[in-house]
Amino acid sequence: MNPFALSAPFAIDPAYALATAFPDKSGRSLWSEGKQGAFWLYAPGSLEAWLFDRTRREAFATCLNIYHPGRYRTHQPTLYVRKAFELTSVPESVPCHIYVNGSIHLSINYRTVLHQTGSACTPQRITIDLAPYLTAQTNTIRARVAADGCPPTLLIQSPCTETGPDWEISGDDLQWLAPRCFPFEGDACFPHQEELPEHVIALHKNEATGLYDAGVQVIARPVITAKGAGPVAVHPGESCAEAASTDIDAREQIIPVVPVLGAGDHSTATKLAFRYLRLAHDPAVQIESARAAVSLYPTSYKGAFACSDQRLTKIWMHAAYTLRSCMQLTFLDGLKRDRLPWVGDLYACNLGNFHSFAEQPVSEFSLAALMSPDPDEAEINGTITYSLFWVLAARDHALYFGGSPFLRGLLPYCRKLMAAVGRKMDTQGLLPTARFNWLYVDWADVKSEGYSSFLNFIYVMALDAAAQLHRELGSPDVAAKYAEEATALRNRCRAYFWDPTPMLFVDSVMDGKLNPHFGRQSNALAILAGICTKEQQNAVLANVLLNPAVAPVGTPYMKYFEVRALGFCGQHQAMATMISDYWGSMLDAGASTFWEALDSTHQGDQHHAFYGRPFGKSLCHAWSCGPLQLLSGELFGLRPLSSGWAEFTFLPASVPGMEWTCSESPTPHGPIQIQISNRHATLTFPANTVLVWQTKAGEQRYPGPGKLEFTLSADHETEASTSWKCIG
């Protein structure tokens, strides 16, 4: 079974079948896979901070109802670089090409080679001869680059040395680090000036409504082919009702006006989020056609999922397109609002990204951009929960993509963040809600007065994540400290927030008294954080997660945790049913991409309202892509255990009523392929990975490359027989 071929009929992205990145990413350093030649050097986090700031400026200029609290890092205005290299002899001539953004002072062996002030709008090549400054022994090249308004960067090409990962950089000429490197892909622009490529699609006009339809949600520049003379007002809408609305106060985005001066193409300078467009103009202008220049991250589908339940296959496809649409320079929360990076969305996006596109650069850009300058005072996105989710996202990046110099550069910040949170624990050994600016959980009713169970449970998860991140990156002593703290807090939480009468975890404890209010959010987290004993887990399942009388969660973001908790408990049939009912109901309501929130009591245009505004809900929202990881990963218990899938686990199960299912998940070493049909299952996995499988006989370890075939027993949960062979 080939999941790509079996799921192709349900694709809504025309690029789904392409094996190479679409749109073409050639000539763009930010997404280049070049490993040889000279590299652009940036200070760690500097380029990401610049791109983040640019994204914020663009969103604030276009989106009318943005909320994006918090303080974020700025780019380094000065860049110091250095490298020592050996020469056995010095040629008569050593031509050197230099590209620089900013003023530069370059020296070799402490002799000035180049001093130039000012900066250029685009890279300008400077050519000099290094031969007079070199010696037939150890040479040291150093440079200082300073730029106003944008990050300084430098690229050097010469026969004796080229800028690359083996250079050192500094922002203060004291502390030296590994640089952020981007391959040289031409001198059209600096990497920090690059934009996402665009793909032009036709918009189809509905003659009955007069609206132009893109078919799916997009972020794009509308392009109008028209003649005559006069202004054209472009009214975007994620729904027909929004595009058709003439209520000025109901707008969520600016309404750009395009001046038409004669026949030809006319475009907005602004990217708009829409599926539908209404073009308002006077009779002096005749609209011939409309198109959309869609902003797309250059990528290809490296993962796929399909099963005999076509509804679930369709849900995976729509989740993938939702994620891809929100995958821009960083992961955005939504196209219409807020069109900005949030850590909760980053955490959800990456879990989907790992099983679909496996794009490492956008994960790195998002992690680096969202770091606050001082975690003691500035919680990421203004909320403590997102500061903690940042640690989980960094750990997941290591597990799925592997350790890297980029991740090692994040460790000091991770330790600083965790220390800042730890200092706010009180004499009870818990985190009081009052010591933080904002505790965001969900847009549903969750109580947090006194001590919030959600906050303390997510802190347990963050301690576990910090321990694993440091263990994977070679800091076992630090890892052991975090692991010890996690165990202690886990034990305290297990006793403190458990209500033995209804047998569940309450939302909060105030003045030593259990708040009788409880919800799905904290109880799902209790399972995922390992708070529950086996008996408590069974009670939570019966009394909360599988109890239809308990109020639903407010968002697909929090629904993900609830469904994943079912997977942790082996409730695979309940998992599949909940995914089908929840995300499938959005498809039933006409969604082309998944929404920010869902209220099952709403109908029609009621679904578009949120925050007290008729069109306030984002209809293409990144945190709703949970089915990607749930179906490709959690349904099979497929999880990496160590950095870059070096070890992984697989807990096979088939879902009653599902005749067959198959999936392919990318890893740095090649894909992991799963096929289950009529309780016969096959797992194929690549070299440099080890399957760690818990069987009735105990732990079994199978090194890749290999193929494992087995038959599930009648209870659909355990293996009846196993056949293993190495395919290397």
XYZ file of C-alpha atoms in Angstrom:
728
model
C 0.000 0.000 0.000
C 1.332 3.415 -1.001
C -0.170 6.159 1.210
C 0.754 8.879 -1.293
C -1.137 7.197 -4.124
C -4.081 6.159 -1.957
C -4.539 9.642 -0.501
C -3.952 11.573 -3.759
C -7.663 11.667 -4.747
C -8.352 13.683 -1.600
C -5.582 16.257 -2.088
C -6.587 19.899 -2.149
C -3.035 21.089 -2.788
C -2.102 20.766 -6.499
C 1.547 20.348 -5.439
C 0.802 17.217 -3.388
C 2.031 14.815 -6.073
C 5.287 16.684 -6.747
C 8.496 15.057 -5.531
C 10.482 18.303 -5.482
C 9.917 21.539 -3.625
C 7.142 23.779 -4.936
C 7.372 26.645 -5.700
C 10.937 26.550 -6.947
C 13.324 27.615 -4.185
C 16.439 27.967 -6.354
C 18.336 31.185 -5.797
C 17.045 31.589 -2.232
C 19.582 31.206 0.558
C 17.010 30.826 3.352
C 15.774 27.535 1.930
C 18.897 26.353 0.120
C 20.272 22.885 0.776
C 23.744 23.863 -0.427
C 26.532 22.320 1.611
C 29.595 23.599 -0.267
C 31.077 26.984 -1.066
C 30.882 30.197 0.909
C 28.129 30.967 3.392
C 26.540 34.170 4.645
C 27.359 34.644 8.334
C 24.848 36.059 10.844
C 24.847 36.294 14.622
C 22.661 33.534 16.134
C 19.066 34.718 16.255
C 19.821 37.990 14.478
C 18.346 37.136 11.098
C 15.370 35.433 12.774
C 14.715 38.502 14.950
C 14.809 40.697 11.856
C 12.383 38.464 9.925
C 10.096 38.293 12.955
C 10.031 42.063 13.261
C 9.292 42.374 9.549
C 6.446 39.881 9.899
C 4.992 41.887 12.803
C 5.177 45.157 10.871
C 3.415 43.648 7.871
C 0.708 42.051 10.018
C 0.080 45.242 12.014
C -0.286 47.176 8.756
C -2.851 44.773 7.282
C -4.780 43.016 10.056
C -7.088 45.203 12.102
C -7.716 43.161 15.249
C -4.337 41.822 16.301
C -3.342 40.882 19.829
C 0.338 39.976 20.174
C 1.776 40.753 23.616
C 5.299 40.244 24.849
C 8.806 41.536 24.269
C 11.079 39.943 21.704
C 14.756 40.065 20.841
C 16.141 42.525 18.327
C 18.889 41.818 15.820
C 22.553 42.458 16.645
C 23.712 45.769 15.103
C 27.379 44.685 15.112
C 28.887 41.418 13.928
C 32.435 40.263 14.675
C 33.843 37.272 12.785
C 37.158 35.434 12.915
C 38.937 32.381 11.562
C 42.469 30.943 11.821
C 43.797 28.984 8.850
C 47.101 27.472 7.750
C 49.081 28.059 4.554
C 52.229 26.172 3.550
C 53.057 28.802 0.940
C 51.672 32.091 -0.316
C 50.765 32.432 -4.010
C 51.640 35.577 -5.906
C 47.978 36.522 -6.029
C 45.034 35.512 -3.802
C 41.876 37.137 -5.205
C 39.166 37.544 -2.602
C 35.497 38.474 -3.181
C 33.633 40.084 -0.295
C 29.896 40.736 0.062
C 28.851 42.711 3.109
C 25.776 44.373 4.553
C 27.029 47.328 6.559
C 30.318 49.091 7.230
C 33.290 46.737 7.419
C 36.758 46.675 8.889
C 38.688 43.587 7.727
C 42.167 42.589 8.893
C 44.532 39.667 8.341
C 47.250 39.044 10.902
C 46.223 42.337 12.515
C 46.938 44.389 9.381
C 44.035 46.322 7.882
C 42.994 44.901 4.549
C 39.714 46.752 4.011
C 37.915 49.594 5.731
C 34.673 50.716 4.121
C 31.729 52.629 5.551
C 28.110 52.714 4.466
C 25.974 49.910 3.119
C 24.320 48.933 -0.130
C 20.696 48.046 -0.785
C 21.787 44.793 -2.412
C 25.040 42.787 -2.259
C 27.900 44.486 -4.089
C 31.060 42.480 -4.728
C 34.304 43.909 -3.393
C 37.467 42.315 -4.833
C 40.849 42.585 -3.159
C 44.161 40.695 -3.257
C 45.026 39.003 0.054
C 48.523 37.868 -0.930
C 50.400 40.852 0.604
C 48.845 40.118 4.017
C 49.329 36.341 4.200
C 52.176 34.272 5.654
C 53.268 30.670 5.119
C 52.060 29.661 8.565
C 48.992 30.338 10.739
C 46.924 33.270 9.523
C 44.104 34.987 11.387
C 41.348 36.809 9.542
C 39.024 39.075 11.492
C 36.233 41.448 10.526
C 33.826 43.840 12.178
C 30.558 44.626 10.387
C 28.058 47.232 11.604
C 24.688 47.942 10.009
C 21.805 50.306 10.737
C 18.212 49.087 10.578
C 18.900 45.531 9.427
C 21.194 42.695 10.511
C 24.871 42.829 9.496
C 26.106 39.921 7.418
C 29.293 38.946 5.628
C 30.358 36.487 2.945
C 33.959 35.911 1.818
C 35.104 33.824 -1.162
C 38.810 33.145 -1.648
C 41.094 30.184 -2.470
C 42.568 30.173 1.050
C 39.417 30.487 3.164
C 35.670 30.931 2.744
C 33.095 31.943 5.333
C 31.228 28.939 6.707
C 30.172 26.966 9.808
C 33.808 26.622 10.976
C 34.094 30.384 11.552
C 33.329 32.073 14.866
C 31.089 35.071 15.417
C 30.444 37.459 18.277
C 28.207 40.383 19.056
C 30.585 41.961 21.546
C 34.080 40.756 20.536
C 34.206 38.781 23.810
C 31.868 35.798 23.685
C 32.427 33.705 20.557
C 29.839 31.345 19.097
C 29.119 29.278 16.021
C 27.449 31.408 13.324
C 24.092 31.067 11.619
C 25.031 30.158 8.046
C 23.124 30.403 4.775
C 24.565 29.192 1.446
C 25.477 31.673 -1.238
C 22.811 31.533 -3.938
C 23.713 34.638 -5.909
C 23.902 38.363 -5.279
C 20.302 39.334 -6.028
C 19.700 40.200 -2.377
C 20.862 39.457 1.151
C 19.232 36.437 2.827
C 17.332 38.642 5.288
C 15.750 40.467 2.329
C 14.345 37.321 0.741
C 10.605 36.767 0.356
C 8.625 33.586 -0.028
C 8.060 32.632 -3.668
C 4.619 33.180 -5.165
C 2.403 30.894 -7.210
C -0.310 32.478 -9.323
C -3.747 30.830 -9.440
C -6.942 31.840 -11.218
C -9.943 33.097 -9.247
C -13.306 31.847 -10.467
C -16.191 34.297 -10.502
C -19.592 33.246 -9.233
C -21.954 35.179 -11.464
C -24.818 34.835 -8.967
C -22.943 36.443 -6.059
C -20.351 38.427 -7.988
C -17.634 37.013 -5.716
C -14.321 35.607 -6.902
C -13.386 32.253 -5.347
C -9.874 30.838 -4.868
C -11.289 27.423 -3.931
C -9.320 27.307 -0.660
C -8.006 29.772 1.906
C -4.869 31.593 0.716
C -2.580 34.425 1.701
C -1.912 36.260 -1.519
C -1.739 39.484 -3.507
C -4.874 39.853 -5.649
C -4.026 40.576 -9.299
C -6.787 42.182 -11.401
C -6.882 42.309 -15.189
C -8.986 45.351 -16.030
C -9.402 48.274 -18.373
C -10.791 51.764 -18.028
C -9.931 54.194 -15.280
C -10.919 54.376 -11.647
C -10.380 52.832 -8.226
C -11.147 49.187 -7.387
C -11.749 48.385 -3.713
C -10.689 44.829 -2.837
C -12.855 43.271 -0.104
C -11.341 39.982 1.150
C -13.255 37.330 3.037
C -12.535 33.902 4.431
C -16.255 33.286 3.939
C -18.792 34.484 1.387
C -20.552 36.502 4.070
C -17.353 38.300 5.059
C -16.440 39.204 1.484
C -19.975 40.379 0.754
C -20.329 42.428 3.948
C -20.546 46.206 3.604
C -20.291 46.779 7.353
C -17.102 48.806 7.837
C -16.939 47.973 11.542
C -16.949 44.228 10.793
C -13.724 44.314 8.797
C -10.816 42.157 9.974
C -8.344 43.379 7.324
C -7.721 46.640 5.503
C -9.588 47.169 2.240
C -6.892 48.117 -0.283
C -7.856 50.286 -3.228
C -6.190 49.507 -6.552
C -6.052 52.380 -9.066
C -6.815 51.204 -12.589
C -5.231 53.457 -15.210
C -5.745 51.819 -18.577
C -5.806 48.187 -19.682
C -3.548 45.654 -18.014
C -2.793 43.912 -14.755
C -3.181 45.727 -11.468
C -2.206 44.347 -8.068
C -2.346 45.189 -4.399
C 0.992 45.692 -2.686
C -0.464 44.033 0.394
C -0.929 40.325 1.022
C -4.504 39.536 2.041
C -5.997 36.420 3.609
C -9.061 35.218 1.760
C -10.932 32.555 -0.070
C -13.403 35.010 -1.599
C -12.972 38.509 -3.034
C -15.495 41.230 -3.778
C -14.236 43.861 -6.200
C -16.139 47.140 -5.827
C -15.727 49.679 -8.624
C -17.672 52.167 -10.724
C -18.823 51.470 -14.316
C -15.770 53.227 -15.753
C -13.733 50.125 -14.871
C -14.312 46.748 -16.520
C -12.874 43.708 -14.706
C -11.845 40.991 -17.144
C -10.400 38.449 -14.685
C -8.777 38.086 -11.294
C -5.913 35.974 -10.018
C -4.075 35.467 -6.745
C -0.285 35.506 -6.324
C -0.221 33.032 -3.442
C 2.628 33.175 -0.934
C 3.865 29.606 -0.438
C 6.687 28.054 1.545
C 8.841 26.058 -0.926
C 8.377 22.468 0.185
C 7.145 19.031 -0.806
C 5.046 16.441 0.988
C 7.451 13.987 2.580
C 4.804 12.227 4.679
C 1.395 10.786 3.879
C -1.513 8.956 5.486
C -4.420 6.965 4.076
C -6.941 4.505 5.453
C -10.156 2.764 4.490
C -12.084 5.500 6.325
C -12.036 8.149 3.614
C -13.188 10.804 6.065
C -9.989 10.417 8.102
C -7.855 10.495 4.942
C -9.595 13.702 3.912
C -9.053 15.206 7.371
C -5.288 14.493 7.147
C -5.154 16.221 3.762
C -6.999 19.323 4.926
C -4.843 19.507 8.053
C -1.715 19.358 5.874
C -2.907 22.193 3.651
C -3.890 24.242 6.723
C -0.366 23.816 8.049
C 1.246 24.612 4.722
C -0.784 27.807 4.340
C 0.350 29.015 7.776
C 3.966 27.994 7.088
C 5.474 31.265 5.962
C 8.802 32.754 7.085
C 7.837 31.404 10.497
C 4.819 29.391 11.581
C 1.921 31.862 11.745
C -1.088 31.269 13.956
C -3.571 32.117 11.204
C -3.746 33.832 7.845
C -6.316 36.477 8.694
C -5.689 36.931 12.411
C -3.259 37.298 13.963
C -0.900 36.329 11.133
C 1.899 36.194 13.707
C 3.997 33.570 15.488
C 2.761 32.180 18.814
C 4.493 29.380 20.699
C 1.346 27.304 21.176
C 0.895 27.279 17.420
C 4.600 26.532 16.933
C 4.301 23.488 19.202
C 1.245 22.191 17.328
C 2.657 23.087 13.899
C 5.927 21.287 14.449
C 4.235 18.067 15.520
C 2.342 18.169 12.231
C 5.394 19.329 10.287
C 7.433 16.354 11.519
C 5.004 13.913 9.876
C 4.232 15.829 6.672
C 6.785 18.340 5.317
C 9.735 17.838 7.707
C 10.902 21.410 7.084
C 13.685 22.149 9.536
C 14.362 25.826 8.625
C 10.877 27.102 9.519
C 11.069 25.263 12.843
C 14.433 26.879 13.605
C 13.290 30.341 12.495
C 10.229 30.117 14.749
C 12.100 28.844 17.809
C 14.781 31.515 17.509
C 12.415 34.387 16.718
C 10.106 33.783 19.675
C 12.760 33.856 22.406
C 12.121 36.707 24.825
C 15.055 38.991 25.736
C 14.679 38.373 29.483
C 12.632 35.339 30.615
C 12.647 36.699 34.196
C 10.403 39.547 33.115
C 9.049 38.745 29.655
C 6.980 35.607 29.294
C 6.915 34.489 25.670
C 3.795 35.862 23.953
C 2.930 37.285 27.345
C 1.885 33.939 28.868
C 3.742 31.493 31.095
C 2.215 28.462 29.386
C 3.785 29.470 26.073
C 7.178 29.981 27.728
C 6.942 26.365 28.893
C 5.682 25.137 25.535
C 8.795 26.705 23.960
C 10.898 24.185 25.919
C 8.706 21.326 24.677
C 9.020 22.590 21.104
C 12.838 22.754 21.377
C 12.945 19.178 22.730
C 10.708 17.943 19.910
C 12.958 19.641 17.362
C 15.874 17.570 18.697
C 13.907 14.314 18.723
C 12.633 14.647 15.168
C 15.452 16.545 13.413
C 18.445 15.617 15.574
C 20.945 17.597 17.604
C 22.629 20.529 15.851
C 24.785 23.596 16.553
C 21.551 25.589 16.330
C 20.011 23.641 19.212
C 23.190 23.793 21.276
C 23.021 27.550 20.933
C 19.552 27.497 22.523
C 20.595 25.603 25.655
C 21.751 28.672 27.666
C 18.416 30.353 26.996
C 16.535 27.183 27.942
C 18.355 27.025 31.276
C 17.736 30.718 31.906
C 14.032 30.321 31.166
C 13.634 27.269 33.392
C 15.507 28.996 36.221
C 13.237 32.043 35.933
C 10.144 29.836 36.241
C 11.622 27.743 39.057
C 12.277 30.837 41.169
C 8.537 31.478 41.255
C 7.727 28.237 43.058
C 6.494 28.847 46.627
C 6.847 26.982 49.924
C 4.279 24.416 48.729
C 6.675 23.435 45.960
C 4.133 24.550 43.344
C 3.700 27.455 40.919
C 1.024 29.926 42.096
C -0.972 31.479 39.266
C -0.693 34.968 40.787
C 3.075 35.076 40.181
C 2.620 35.175 36.399
C 1.194 37.775 34.039
C -1.255 35.601 32.129
C -2.136 31.921 32.285
C -3.575 31.015 28.916
C -5.104 27.530 28.697
C -8.007 27.517 26.264
C -10.860 29.731 25.104
C -13.185 27.517 27.158
C -14.050 27.873 30.847
C -10.975 26.797 32.837
C -10.461 27.883 36.458
C -6.968 28.921 37.527
C -7.269 30.756 40.868
C -4.722 29.828 43.508
C -2.783 26.920 42.073
C -3.675 25.880 38.529
C -3.327 22.173 37.806
C -2.760 22.940 34.104
C 0.134 25.283 34.876
C 1.844 22.838 37.214
C 1.231 19.867 34.889
C 2.758 21.695 31.934
C 5.713 22.642 34.137
C 6.253 18.913 34.813
C 6.261 18.357 31.043
C 8.703 21.245 30.548
C 11.076 19.828 33.191
C 10.938 16.439 31.448
C 11.579 18.147 28.095
C 14.511 20.186 29.442
C 16.006 17.008 30.900
C 15.717 15.132 27.621
C 17.000 18.069 25.563
C 20.140 18.364 27.698
C 20.617 14.604 27.775
C 20.444 14.418 23.978
C 22.885 17.307 23.595
C 25.498 15.953 25.972
C 24.790 17.635 29.324
C 23.876 14.643 31.542
C 24.412 16.431 34.870
C 22.008 19.234 33.967
C 19.571 16.657 32.580
C 19.635 14.696 35.845
C 18.801 17.844 37.824
C 15.728 18.574 35.684
C 14.619 14.933 35.816
C 14.824 14.935 39.608
C 12.775 18.134 39.822
C 10.176 16.690 37.433
C 9.750 13.560 39.541
C 9.310 15.566 42.729
C 6.760 17.936 41.188
C 4.915 15.049 39.524
C 4.436 13.378 42.900
C 3.210 16.618 44.500
C 0.739 17.271 41.675
C -0.607 13.717 41.831
C -1.653 14.215 45.440
C -2.503 17.917 45.434
C -4.940 18.196 42.507
C -6.665 14.786 42.728
C -10.259 14.787 43.935
C -10.978 11.252 45.199
C -14.763 11.667 45.301
C -15.493 12.190 41.576
C -12.073 10.584 40.868
C -10.538 13.214 38.595
C -8.135 16.144 38.625
C -9.642 19.548 39.432
C -8.727 22.761 37.627
C -7.342 24.520 40.675
C -6.786 24.576 44.423
C -7.427 27.757 46.436
C -6.474 28.171 50.113
C -5.988 24.424 50.425
C -9.477 23.675 49.103
C -10.184 21.783 45.879
C -12.143 23.813 43.359
C -15.019 21.534 42.282
C -14.674 22.774 38.691
C -12.881 20.402 36.344
C -12.427 20.055 32.602
C -10.919 17.997 29.847
C -7.846 20.214 29.505
C -6.107 19.503 32.823
C -7.155 15.851 32.913
C -5.726 15.244 29.434
C -2.488 16.891 30.526
C -2.393 14.728 33.657
C -2.123 11.690 31.383
C 0.437 13.228 29.013
C 2.612 14.482 31.893
C 2.626 11.082 33.588
C 0.834 12.464 36.654
C -1.762 9.661 36.697
C -1.352 6.284 38.284
C -2.915 3.441 36.297
C -6.008 3.583 38.494
C -6.271 7.362 38.140
C -5.831 7.074 34.376
C -8.750 4.653 34.086
C -10.895 6.953 36.224
C -9.976 10.033 34.161
C -10.912 8.185 30.986
C -14.298 7.109 32.320
C -15.191 10.263 34.234
C -13.832 12.949 31.935
C -12.341 12.159 28.529
C -14.906 9.532 27.454
C -17.779 11.202 29.300
C -20.010 13.125 26.843
C -21.577 15.069 29.725
C -18.316 16.961 30.360
C -18.149 20.322 28.586
C -16.082 20.256 25.361
C -12.762 22.020 24.916
C -12.845 25.361 23.144
C -10.287 24.943 20.363
C -8.691 22.381 18.035
C -5.446 23.302 19.816
C -6.686 21.841 23.085
C -8.596 19.056 21.336
C -5.235 17.755 20.147
C -4.086 17.147 23.730
C -7.338 15.404 24.576
C -7.101 13.059 21.580
C -3.404 12.414 22.156
C -4.142 11.454 25.768
C -6.530 8.813 24.444
C -3.672 7.462 22.333
C -1.423 7.281 25.395
C -4.105 5.118 27.034
C -4.420 2.774 24.039
C -7.897 4.084 23.163
C -7.306 3.958 19.413
C -10.905 3.485 18.370
C -12.012 6.411 20.551
C -9.153 8.448 19.035
C -10.277 7.797 15.471
C -13.909 8.510 16.324
C -13.092 11.794 18.071
C -10.935 12.991 15.164
C -13.652 12.076 12.684
C -16.397 13.762 14.694
C -14.514 16.935 15.645
C -12.424 17.871 12.596
C -14.915 16.180 10.270
C -17.678 18.482 11.504
C -15.695 21.452 10.141
C -15.553 19.746 6.748
C -19.304 19.105 6.980
C -19.760 22.853 7.535
C -17.875 23.606 4.305
C -14.364 24.256 5.642
C -11.506 24.088 3.152
C -9.002 24.595 5.976
C -9.422 24.039 9.709
C -10.574 26.759 12.064
C -9.321 28.475 15.202
C -12.244 27.256 17.323
C -15.356 25.123 17.039
C -18.729 25.350 18.745
C -20.881 22.397 17.749
C -24.071 24.321 18.591
C -23.405 26.906 15.862
C -24.765 26.755 12.330
C -24.033 28.593 9.099
C -22.473 32.029 9.486
C -22.457 31.621 13.285
C -19.284 29.598 12.797
C -17.468 32.719 11.578
C -18.024 34.805 14.724
C -15.479 35.003 17.543
C -14.272 37.538 20.124
C -17.658 39.254 19.832
C -17.074 40.077 16.154
C -19.089 38.625 13.245
C -15.991 37.513 11.308
C -13.476 37.376 14.163
C -12.714 33.665 13.847
C -9.683 32.621 11.839
C -10.800 29.987 9.309
C -7.254 28.860 8.496
C -5.503 28.393 11.812
C -2.234 26.579 12.340
C -2.960 25.066 15.741
C -5.764 22.992 14.221
C -3.346 20.735 12.271
C -3.273 18.138 15.070
C -4.625 15.248 12.927
C -1.270 15.074 11.109
C 0.584 13.796 14.173
C -2.452 12.030 15.634
C -3.090 9.924 12.519
C 0.470 9.435 11.243
C 2.040 9.021 14.662
C -0.221 8.533 17.651
C -2.575 6.078 15.967
C 0.401 3.722 15.662
C 2.197 4.741 18.869
C 5.029 5.928 16.612
C 7.290 8.246 18.625
C 11.022 9.095 18.510
C 12.812 8.250 21.751
C 16.166 9.891 21.071
C 17.697 12.558 18.876
C 16.862 12.364 15.155
C 14.881 9.106 15.449
C 18.049 7.228 16.485
C 15.681 5.174 18.635
C 11.941 5.066 18.278
C 8.987 3.170 19.612
C 6.010 1.619 17.864
C 2.905 0.369 19.669
C 0.893 -1.366 16.965
C -2.876 -1.454 17.066
C -5.627 -1.714 14.525
C -8.931 0.104 14.839
C -12.048 -2.090 14.735
C -13.992 -1.287 11.596
C -10.933 0.145 9.815
C -10.085 -2.422 7.140
C -6.676 -1.008 6.320
C -4.409 1.925 7.104
C -0.974 3.033 5.942
C 1.381 5.883 6.670
C 4.809 7.218 5.791
C 6.662 9.516 8.194
C 9.947 11.232 7.261
C 13.090 10.979 9.384
C 16.613 12.374 8.774
C 17.623 8.846 7.699
C 14.709 7.994 5.417
C 11.013 7.238 5.807
C 9.291 4.969 8.308
C 6.506 3.093 6.519
C 3.544 1.419 8.211
C 0.889 -0.824 6.705
C -1.927 -2.582 8.564
C -4.564 -4.637 6.774
C -6.920 -7.154 8.355
C -4.719 -7.216 11.472
C -1.610 -8.045 9.418
C 0.974 -5.298 9.877
C 4.316 -4.354 8.336
C 6.783 -1.776 9.618
C 9.726 -0.753 7.417
C 12.370 1.594 8.802
C 15.751 2.949 7.679
C 19.381 2.527 8.679
C 20.719 4.482 11.648
C 17.478 3.942 13.560
C 16.600 1.338 16.172
C 13.073 0.150 16.910
C 12.566 -0.251 20.661
C 9.476 -2.439 20.954
C 7.733 -3.453 24.148
C 6.315 -6.934 23.622
C 4.863 -9.583 25.917
C 8.336 -11.097 26.102
C 9.849 -7.786 27.205
C 11.774 -5.073 25.390
C 12.984 -6.023 21.916
C 15.469 -3.932 19.901
C 15.604 -4.108 16.109
C 18.303 -2.130 14.225
C 17.502 -0.654 10.825
C 17.342 -0.992 7.970
C 14.703 -3.598 8.569
C 11.205 -4.848 8.040
C 9.026 -6.154 10.839
C 5.919 -8.165 10.001
C 3.390 -9.287 12.587
C -0.242 -10.160 13.121
C -2.326 -8.425 15.750
C -4.370 -10.646 18.036
C -8.150 -10.542 18.160
C -8.192 -7.754 20.758
C -6.504 -5.490 18.170
C -3.899 -4.394 20.693
C -1.238 -7.085 21.077
C 0.976 -8.975 18.682
C 0.164 -12.626 18.022
C 3.192 -13.476 15.905
C 6.245 -11.632 14.655
C 8.641 -12.000 11.729
C 11.745 -9.853 11.439
C 14.330 -9.484 8.714
C 17.104 -7.073 7.963
C 16.774 -5.431 4.546
C 20.227 -3.847 4.510
